[in-house]
Short mmCIF file of C-alpha atoms in Angstrom, two decimals:
data_model
loop_
_atom_site.label_atom_id
_atom_site.label_comp_id
_atom_site.label_asym_id
_atom_site.label_seq_id
_atom_site.Cartn_x
_atom_site.Cartn_y
_atom_site.Cartn_z
CA GLN A 1 102.37 253.78 200.85
CA ILE A 2 104.44 250.93 200.51
CA VAL A 3 107.32 250.01 202.66
CA THR A 4 109.46 246.93 203.29
CA VAL A 5 108.85 244.22 206.52
CA ARG A 6 111.75 244.28 208.37
CA GLY A 7 110.66 242.14 211.19
CA ILE A 8 107.32 240.47 212.59
CA ALA A 9 107.10 239.00 216.06
CA GLY A 10 103.46 237.18 217.38
CA THR A 11 100.96 240.71 215.57
CA THR A 12 103.89 242.85 215.75
CA VAL A 13 104.68 244.21 212.14
CA THR A 14 108.07 246.00 212.10
CA ILE A 15 107.90 248.06 208.42
CA SER A 16 110.63 250.78 207.14
CA PRO A 17 110.19 253.73 206.06
CA ALA A 18 107.48 254.51 209.11
CA ILE A 19 104.10 255.57 207.95
CA TYR A 20 104.35 259.05 206.43
CA LEU A 21 100.33 260.31 207.49
CA PRO A 22 99.47 261.67 210.65
CA ASN A 23 96.41 260.24 210.47
CA TRP A 24 96.72 257.05 211.17
CA ARG A 25 94.51 255.92 213.41
CA SER A 26 93.79 252.07 215.55
CA SER A 27 90.20 253.53 215.66
CA GLN A 28 89.86 253.89 212.10
CA SER A 29 91.07 250.07 211.83
CA PRO A 30 93.90 250.74 209.51
CA GLY A 31 95.62 247.61 207.53
CA ALA A 32 97.60 245.93 205.38
CA TRP A 33 97.83 244.27 201.92
CA TRP A 34 100.43 242.92 200.39
CA SER A 35 101.56 240.98 196.27
CA SER A 36 100.69 236.82 196.35
CA ALA A 37 103.94 237.37 194.29
CA VAL A 38 107.61 238.36 195.00
CA PRO A 39 108.52 241.57 194.40
CA ILE A 40 111.19 242.04 190.78
CA THR A 41 113.91 243.94 193.16
CA MET A 42 117.70 245.23 191.46
CA SER A 43 116.93 244.63 187.99
CA GLY A 44 117.66 247.64 185.54
CA ILE A 45 117.50 248.93 181.79
CA GLU A 46 120.72 250.66 180.84
CA ASP A 47 122.46 252.36 177.59
CA LEU A 48 119.70 251.32 174.74
CA THR A 49 117.06 252.73 172.15
CA VAL A 50 112.70 251.88 171.95
CA ASN A 51 111.48 253.24 169.49
CA HIS A 52 107.30 252.09 170.79
CA SER A 53 105.87 253.34 166.95
CA GLY A 54 104.68 250.13 166.21
CA SER A 55 103.84 248.57 169.42
CA GLY A 56 99.66 248.08 168.83
CA SER A 57 97.89 248.58 172.02
CA VAL A 58 101.11 248.34 174.84
CA MET A 59 100.20 251.23 177.17
CA SER A 60 103.59 251.78 178.25
CA GLY A 61 107.29 251.80 176.99
CA THR A 62 109.15 250.68 180.54
CA TYR A 63 106.44 249.19 182.93
CA PHE A 64 107.81 248.39 185.99
CA PHE A 65 104.69 246.90 187.72
CA ASN A 66 105.66 245.23 191.42
CA ALA A 67 108.94 246.17 191.63
CA SER A 68 111.29 247.60 194.57
CA GLY A 69 114.88 249.28 193.98
CA CYS A 70 115.07 249.35 190.57
CA TRP A 71 116.10 251.80 188.14
CA MET A 72 116.05 252.53 184.57
CA LYS A 73 119.18 254.97 183.16
CA ASN A 74 120.75 256.51 179.40
CA VAL A 75 117.96 255.81 177.70
CA LYS A 76 115.78 256.88 175.07
CA SER A 77 113.10 256.13 174.43
CA LEU A 78 110.28 257.33 171.29
CA ASN A 79 106.72 257.65 170.27
CA ALA A 80 105.39 255.43 173.69
CA ASN A 81 101.77 255.07 173.87
CA ARG A 82 100.26 256.52 177.61
CA ASN A 83 103.43 256.33 179.22
CA HIS A 84 106.59 255.79 177.88
CA VAL A 85 107.30 254.72 181.87
CA TRP A 86 104.72 253.78 183.93
CA LEU A 87 105.93 253.46 187.87
CA TYR A 88 103.08 251.11 189.10
CA GLN A 89 102.70 249.79 192.31
CA SER A 90 106.14 250.21 192.98
CA ALA A 91 109.08 251.77 194.94
CA HIS A 92 112.72 252.48 195.08
CA VAL A 93 112.63 253.00 191.35
CA THR A 94 115.08 255.75 190.35
CA VAL A 95 114.32 257.28 186.66
CA ARG A 96 117.59 258.54 185.76
CA ASP A 97 119.69 260.18 182.67
CA ASN A 98 116.90 259.34 180.16
CA TYR A 99 115.49 261.10 177.34
CA PHE A 100 111.83 260.57 176.30
CA TYR A 101 109.96 261.89 172.86
CA GLY A 102 107.10 261.72 171.61
CA THR A 103 103.75 260.17 172.40
CA ARG A 104 101.10 258.36 170.23
CA ASN A 105 99.16 260.39 170.33
CA ALA A 106 99.42 263.90 171.99
CA ALA A 107 96.37 263.20 173.98
CA SER A 108 95.00 263.73 177.79
CA GLN A 109 96.40 261.10 179.20
CA SER A 110 99.76 261.13 176.97
CA TYR A 111 102.71 261.02 179.48
CA GLY A 112 106.18 260.65 179.75
CA ILE A 113 106.66 259.38 183.23
CA GLU A 114 103.60 257.99 184.86
CA THR A 115 103.14 257.37 188.59
CA TYR A 116 100.82 255.08 190.68
CA MET A 117 100.95 253.38 193.62
CA ASN A 118 104.08 254.27 194.05
CA SER A 119 106.42 255.17 197.10
CA ASP A 120 109.64 257.04 197.47
CA SER A 121 110.83 256.76 193.78
CA LEU A 122 113.66 259.10 192.45
CA VAL A 123 112.96 260.86 188.59
CA GLU A 124 116.00 262.67 188.13
CA ASN A 125 117.54 264.67 184.86
CA ASN A 126 115.63 263.36 182.49
CA ILE A 127 114.36 265.95 178.93
CA PHE A 128 110.70 265.52 177.83
CA GLN A 129 110.51 266.61 174.46
CA HIS A 130 107.03 266.63 172.01
CA VAL A 131 105.36 264.55 175.30
CA THR A 132 102.08 266.29 176.51
CA VAL A 133 102.72 265.52 180.18
CA GLY A 134 106.39 265.09 180.70
CA MET A 135 105.38 264.41 184.69
CA MET A 136 102.07 262.80 185.92
CA THR A 137 101.48 262.26 189.31
CA GLY A 138 98.72 259.68 189.79
CA GLY A 139 96.90 258.35 192.97
CA SER A 140 98.16 257.23 196.36
CA THR A 141 102.04 258.25 195.27
CA THR A 142 104.00 258.81 198.92
CA GLY A 143 107.86 260.07 198.41
CA THR A 144 108.75 260.05 195.82
CA VAL A 145 110.90 263.26 194.39
CA PHE A 146 111.18 265.22 190.53
CA GLY A 147 113.93 266.85 191.12
CA TYR A 148 115.90 268.32 188.01
CA ASN A 149 113.96 267.24 184.95
CA ASN A 150 113.37 269.24 181.31
CA SER A 151 110.29 269.00 179.26
CA ILE A 152 110.33 271.41 176.20
CA ASP A 153 108.13 270.99 173.35
CA ASP A 154 104.54 270.15 175.35
CA PHE A 155 102.25 268.56 171.98
CA TYR A 156 99.08 268.80 173.42
CA ASN A 157 96.83 267.90 169.85
CA ILE A 158 94.24 270.37 170.96
CA ALA A 159 96.23 273.79 169.81
CA SER A 160 93.15 275.94 171.87
CA TRP A 161 94.37 273.94 174.76
CA MET A 162 97.66 273.58 177.17
CA GLN A 163 98.70 270.78 179.05
CA SER A 164 101.32 271.39 182.60
CA SER A 165 104.17 269.76 181.62
CA SER A 166 104.49 269.09 185.69
CA TYR A 167 100.75 267.44 188.13
CA PHE A 168 99.28 266.25 190.67
CA HIS A 169 96.60 264.57 189.41
CA ASP A 170 95.08 262.44 191.77
CA GLY A 171 93.83 261.10 195.20
CA GLY A 172 96.36 260.32 198.43
CA ILE A 173 98.48 262.12 196.95
CA ALA A 174 101.80 263.12 199.56
CA PHE A 175 104.53 263.91 200.38
CA VAL A 176 106.28 264.26 196.89
CA LEU A 177 108.87 266.45 196.04
CA PHE A 178 109.29 268.75 192.80
CA GLU A 179 112.58 270.25 192.97
CA GLY A 180 114.55 272.23 190.29
CA ASN A 181 112.67 271.45 187.39
CA ASP A 182 111.72 273.24 184.16
CA GLY A 183 108.24 272.58 182.16
CA ILE A 184 105.54 275.36 181.19
CA GLY A 185 103.51 274.81 184.01
CA PHE A 186 102.21 272.41 187.28
CA THR A 187 98.70 271.80 187.90
CA ALA A 188 97.04 270.51 190.89
CA ASP A 189 93.93 269.93 191.00
CA ALA A 190 91.37 267.33 191.97
CA ILE A 191 89.99 265.35 189.04
CA HIS A 192 90.23 262.21 190.54
CA GLY A 193 90.84 263.32 194.56
CA THR A 194 92.75 265.92 196.53
CA ALA A 195 96.55 265.68 198.09
CA ASN A 196 98.84 265.86 200.69
CA PHE A 197 101.93 267.11 202.42
CA ARG A 198 102.51 268.81 198.99
CA THR A 199 106.29 270.44 198.39
CA VAL A 200 106.51 272.30 194.36
CA PHE A 201 110.18 274.21 195.62
CA ARG A 202 112.78 276.49 193.20
CA ASN A 203 110.96 274.96 189.45
CA LEU A 204 110.60 277.72 186.64
CA PHE A 205 107.55 277.44 184.31
CA THR A 206 107.75 279.80 181.65
CA ARG A 207 104.27 279.81 181.31
CA TRP A 208 105.10 278.98 177.50
CA GLY A 209 106.44 276.01 174.72
#
C-alpha cells in the first residue's frame, strides 16, 4: 500500500490513509520503503490523440511511474504495445473519459489499463475497443476503483480462447472495487498469488464479444 507521510515524531510516523489490511502485526517486523526520487505530482495529460503503432519496443502508451495526484482525461490512444496506460508504483491517479483502441499483438499481455504497486486510483468512464483485456489489476494494488467502463470487441490472437475484460491477476491485490462496468467477463485467478477483500458489484458481463 502506498501512503503519504503526514508527520514524523521520533520513531512515530503518521501516514494517510491508514493501513487497509488487517494482518499487520509487530511480531512480523513490518517495514517501509520509500523512493529516493521525489514523486511527480499534479501532472496530467488531456485532450489529444496518440498513435503507438510505430513506437518500437516501448511497452506502454502512457506510463505513470512514481506518481501521485496525476491524471489522464479525454485522450484517444491507438494500438499500444503491452498496455495503453500503466499505473506503476503510483497512487491517487485518475484515468477518466478516454478511448483506447487496439493493441499491437493481441497477445496475453495486451491490456488497456494495467496496475502494479498502485494505490487509491480511479479508472472511470473509459471505452476499450479491440483490446484483449481492458482492465488488468496487477500485484500489490490496493484501494483502487474501476467504475463505469465499457469493453467491446475484446480481440485475442488465439481463436479458440477469449480473455475476460477484467482481471484480478496477481498477489497482494486488496480492497479493489469493480462497479458498473460492461464487458465480456471477469477473471480472479491465482496465477501470481492470491488477492483479498475484493468487490465486484453491479457489472454487466455478457460472455461474448
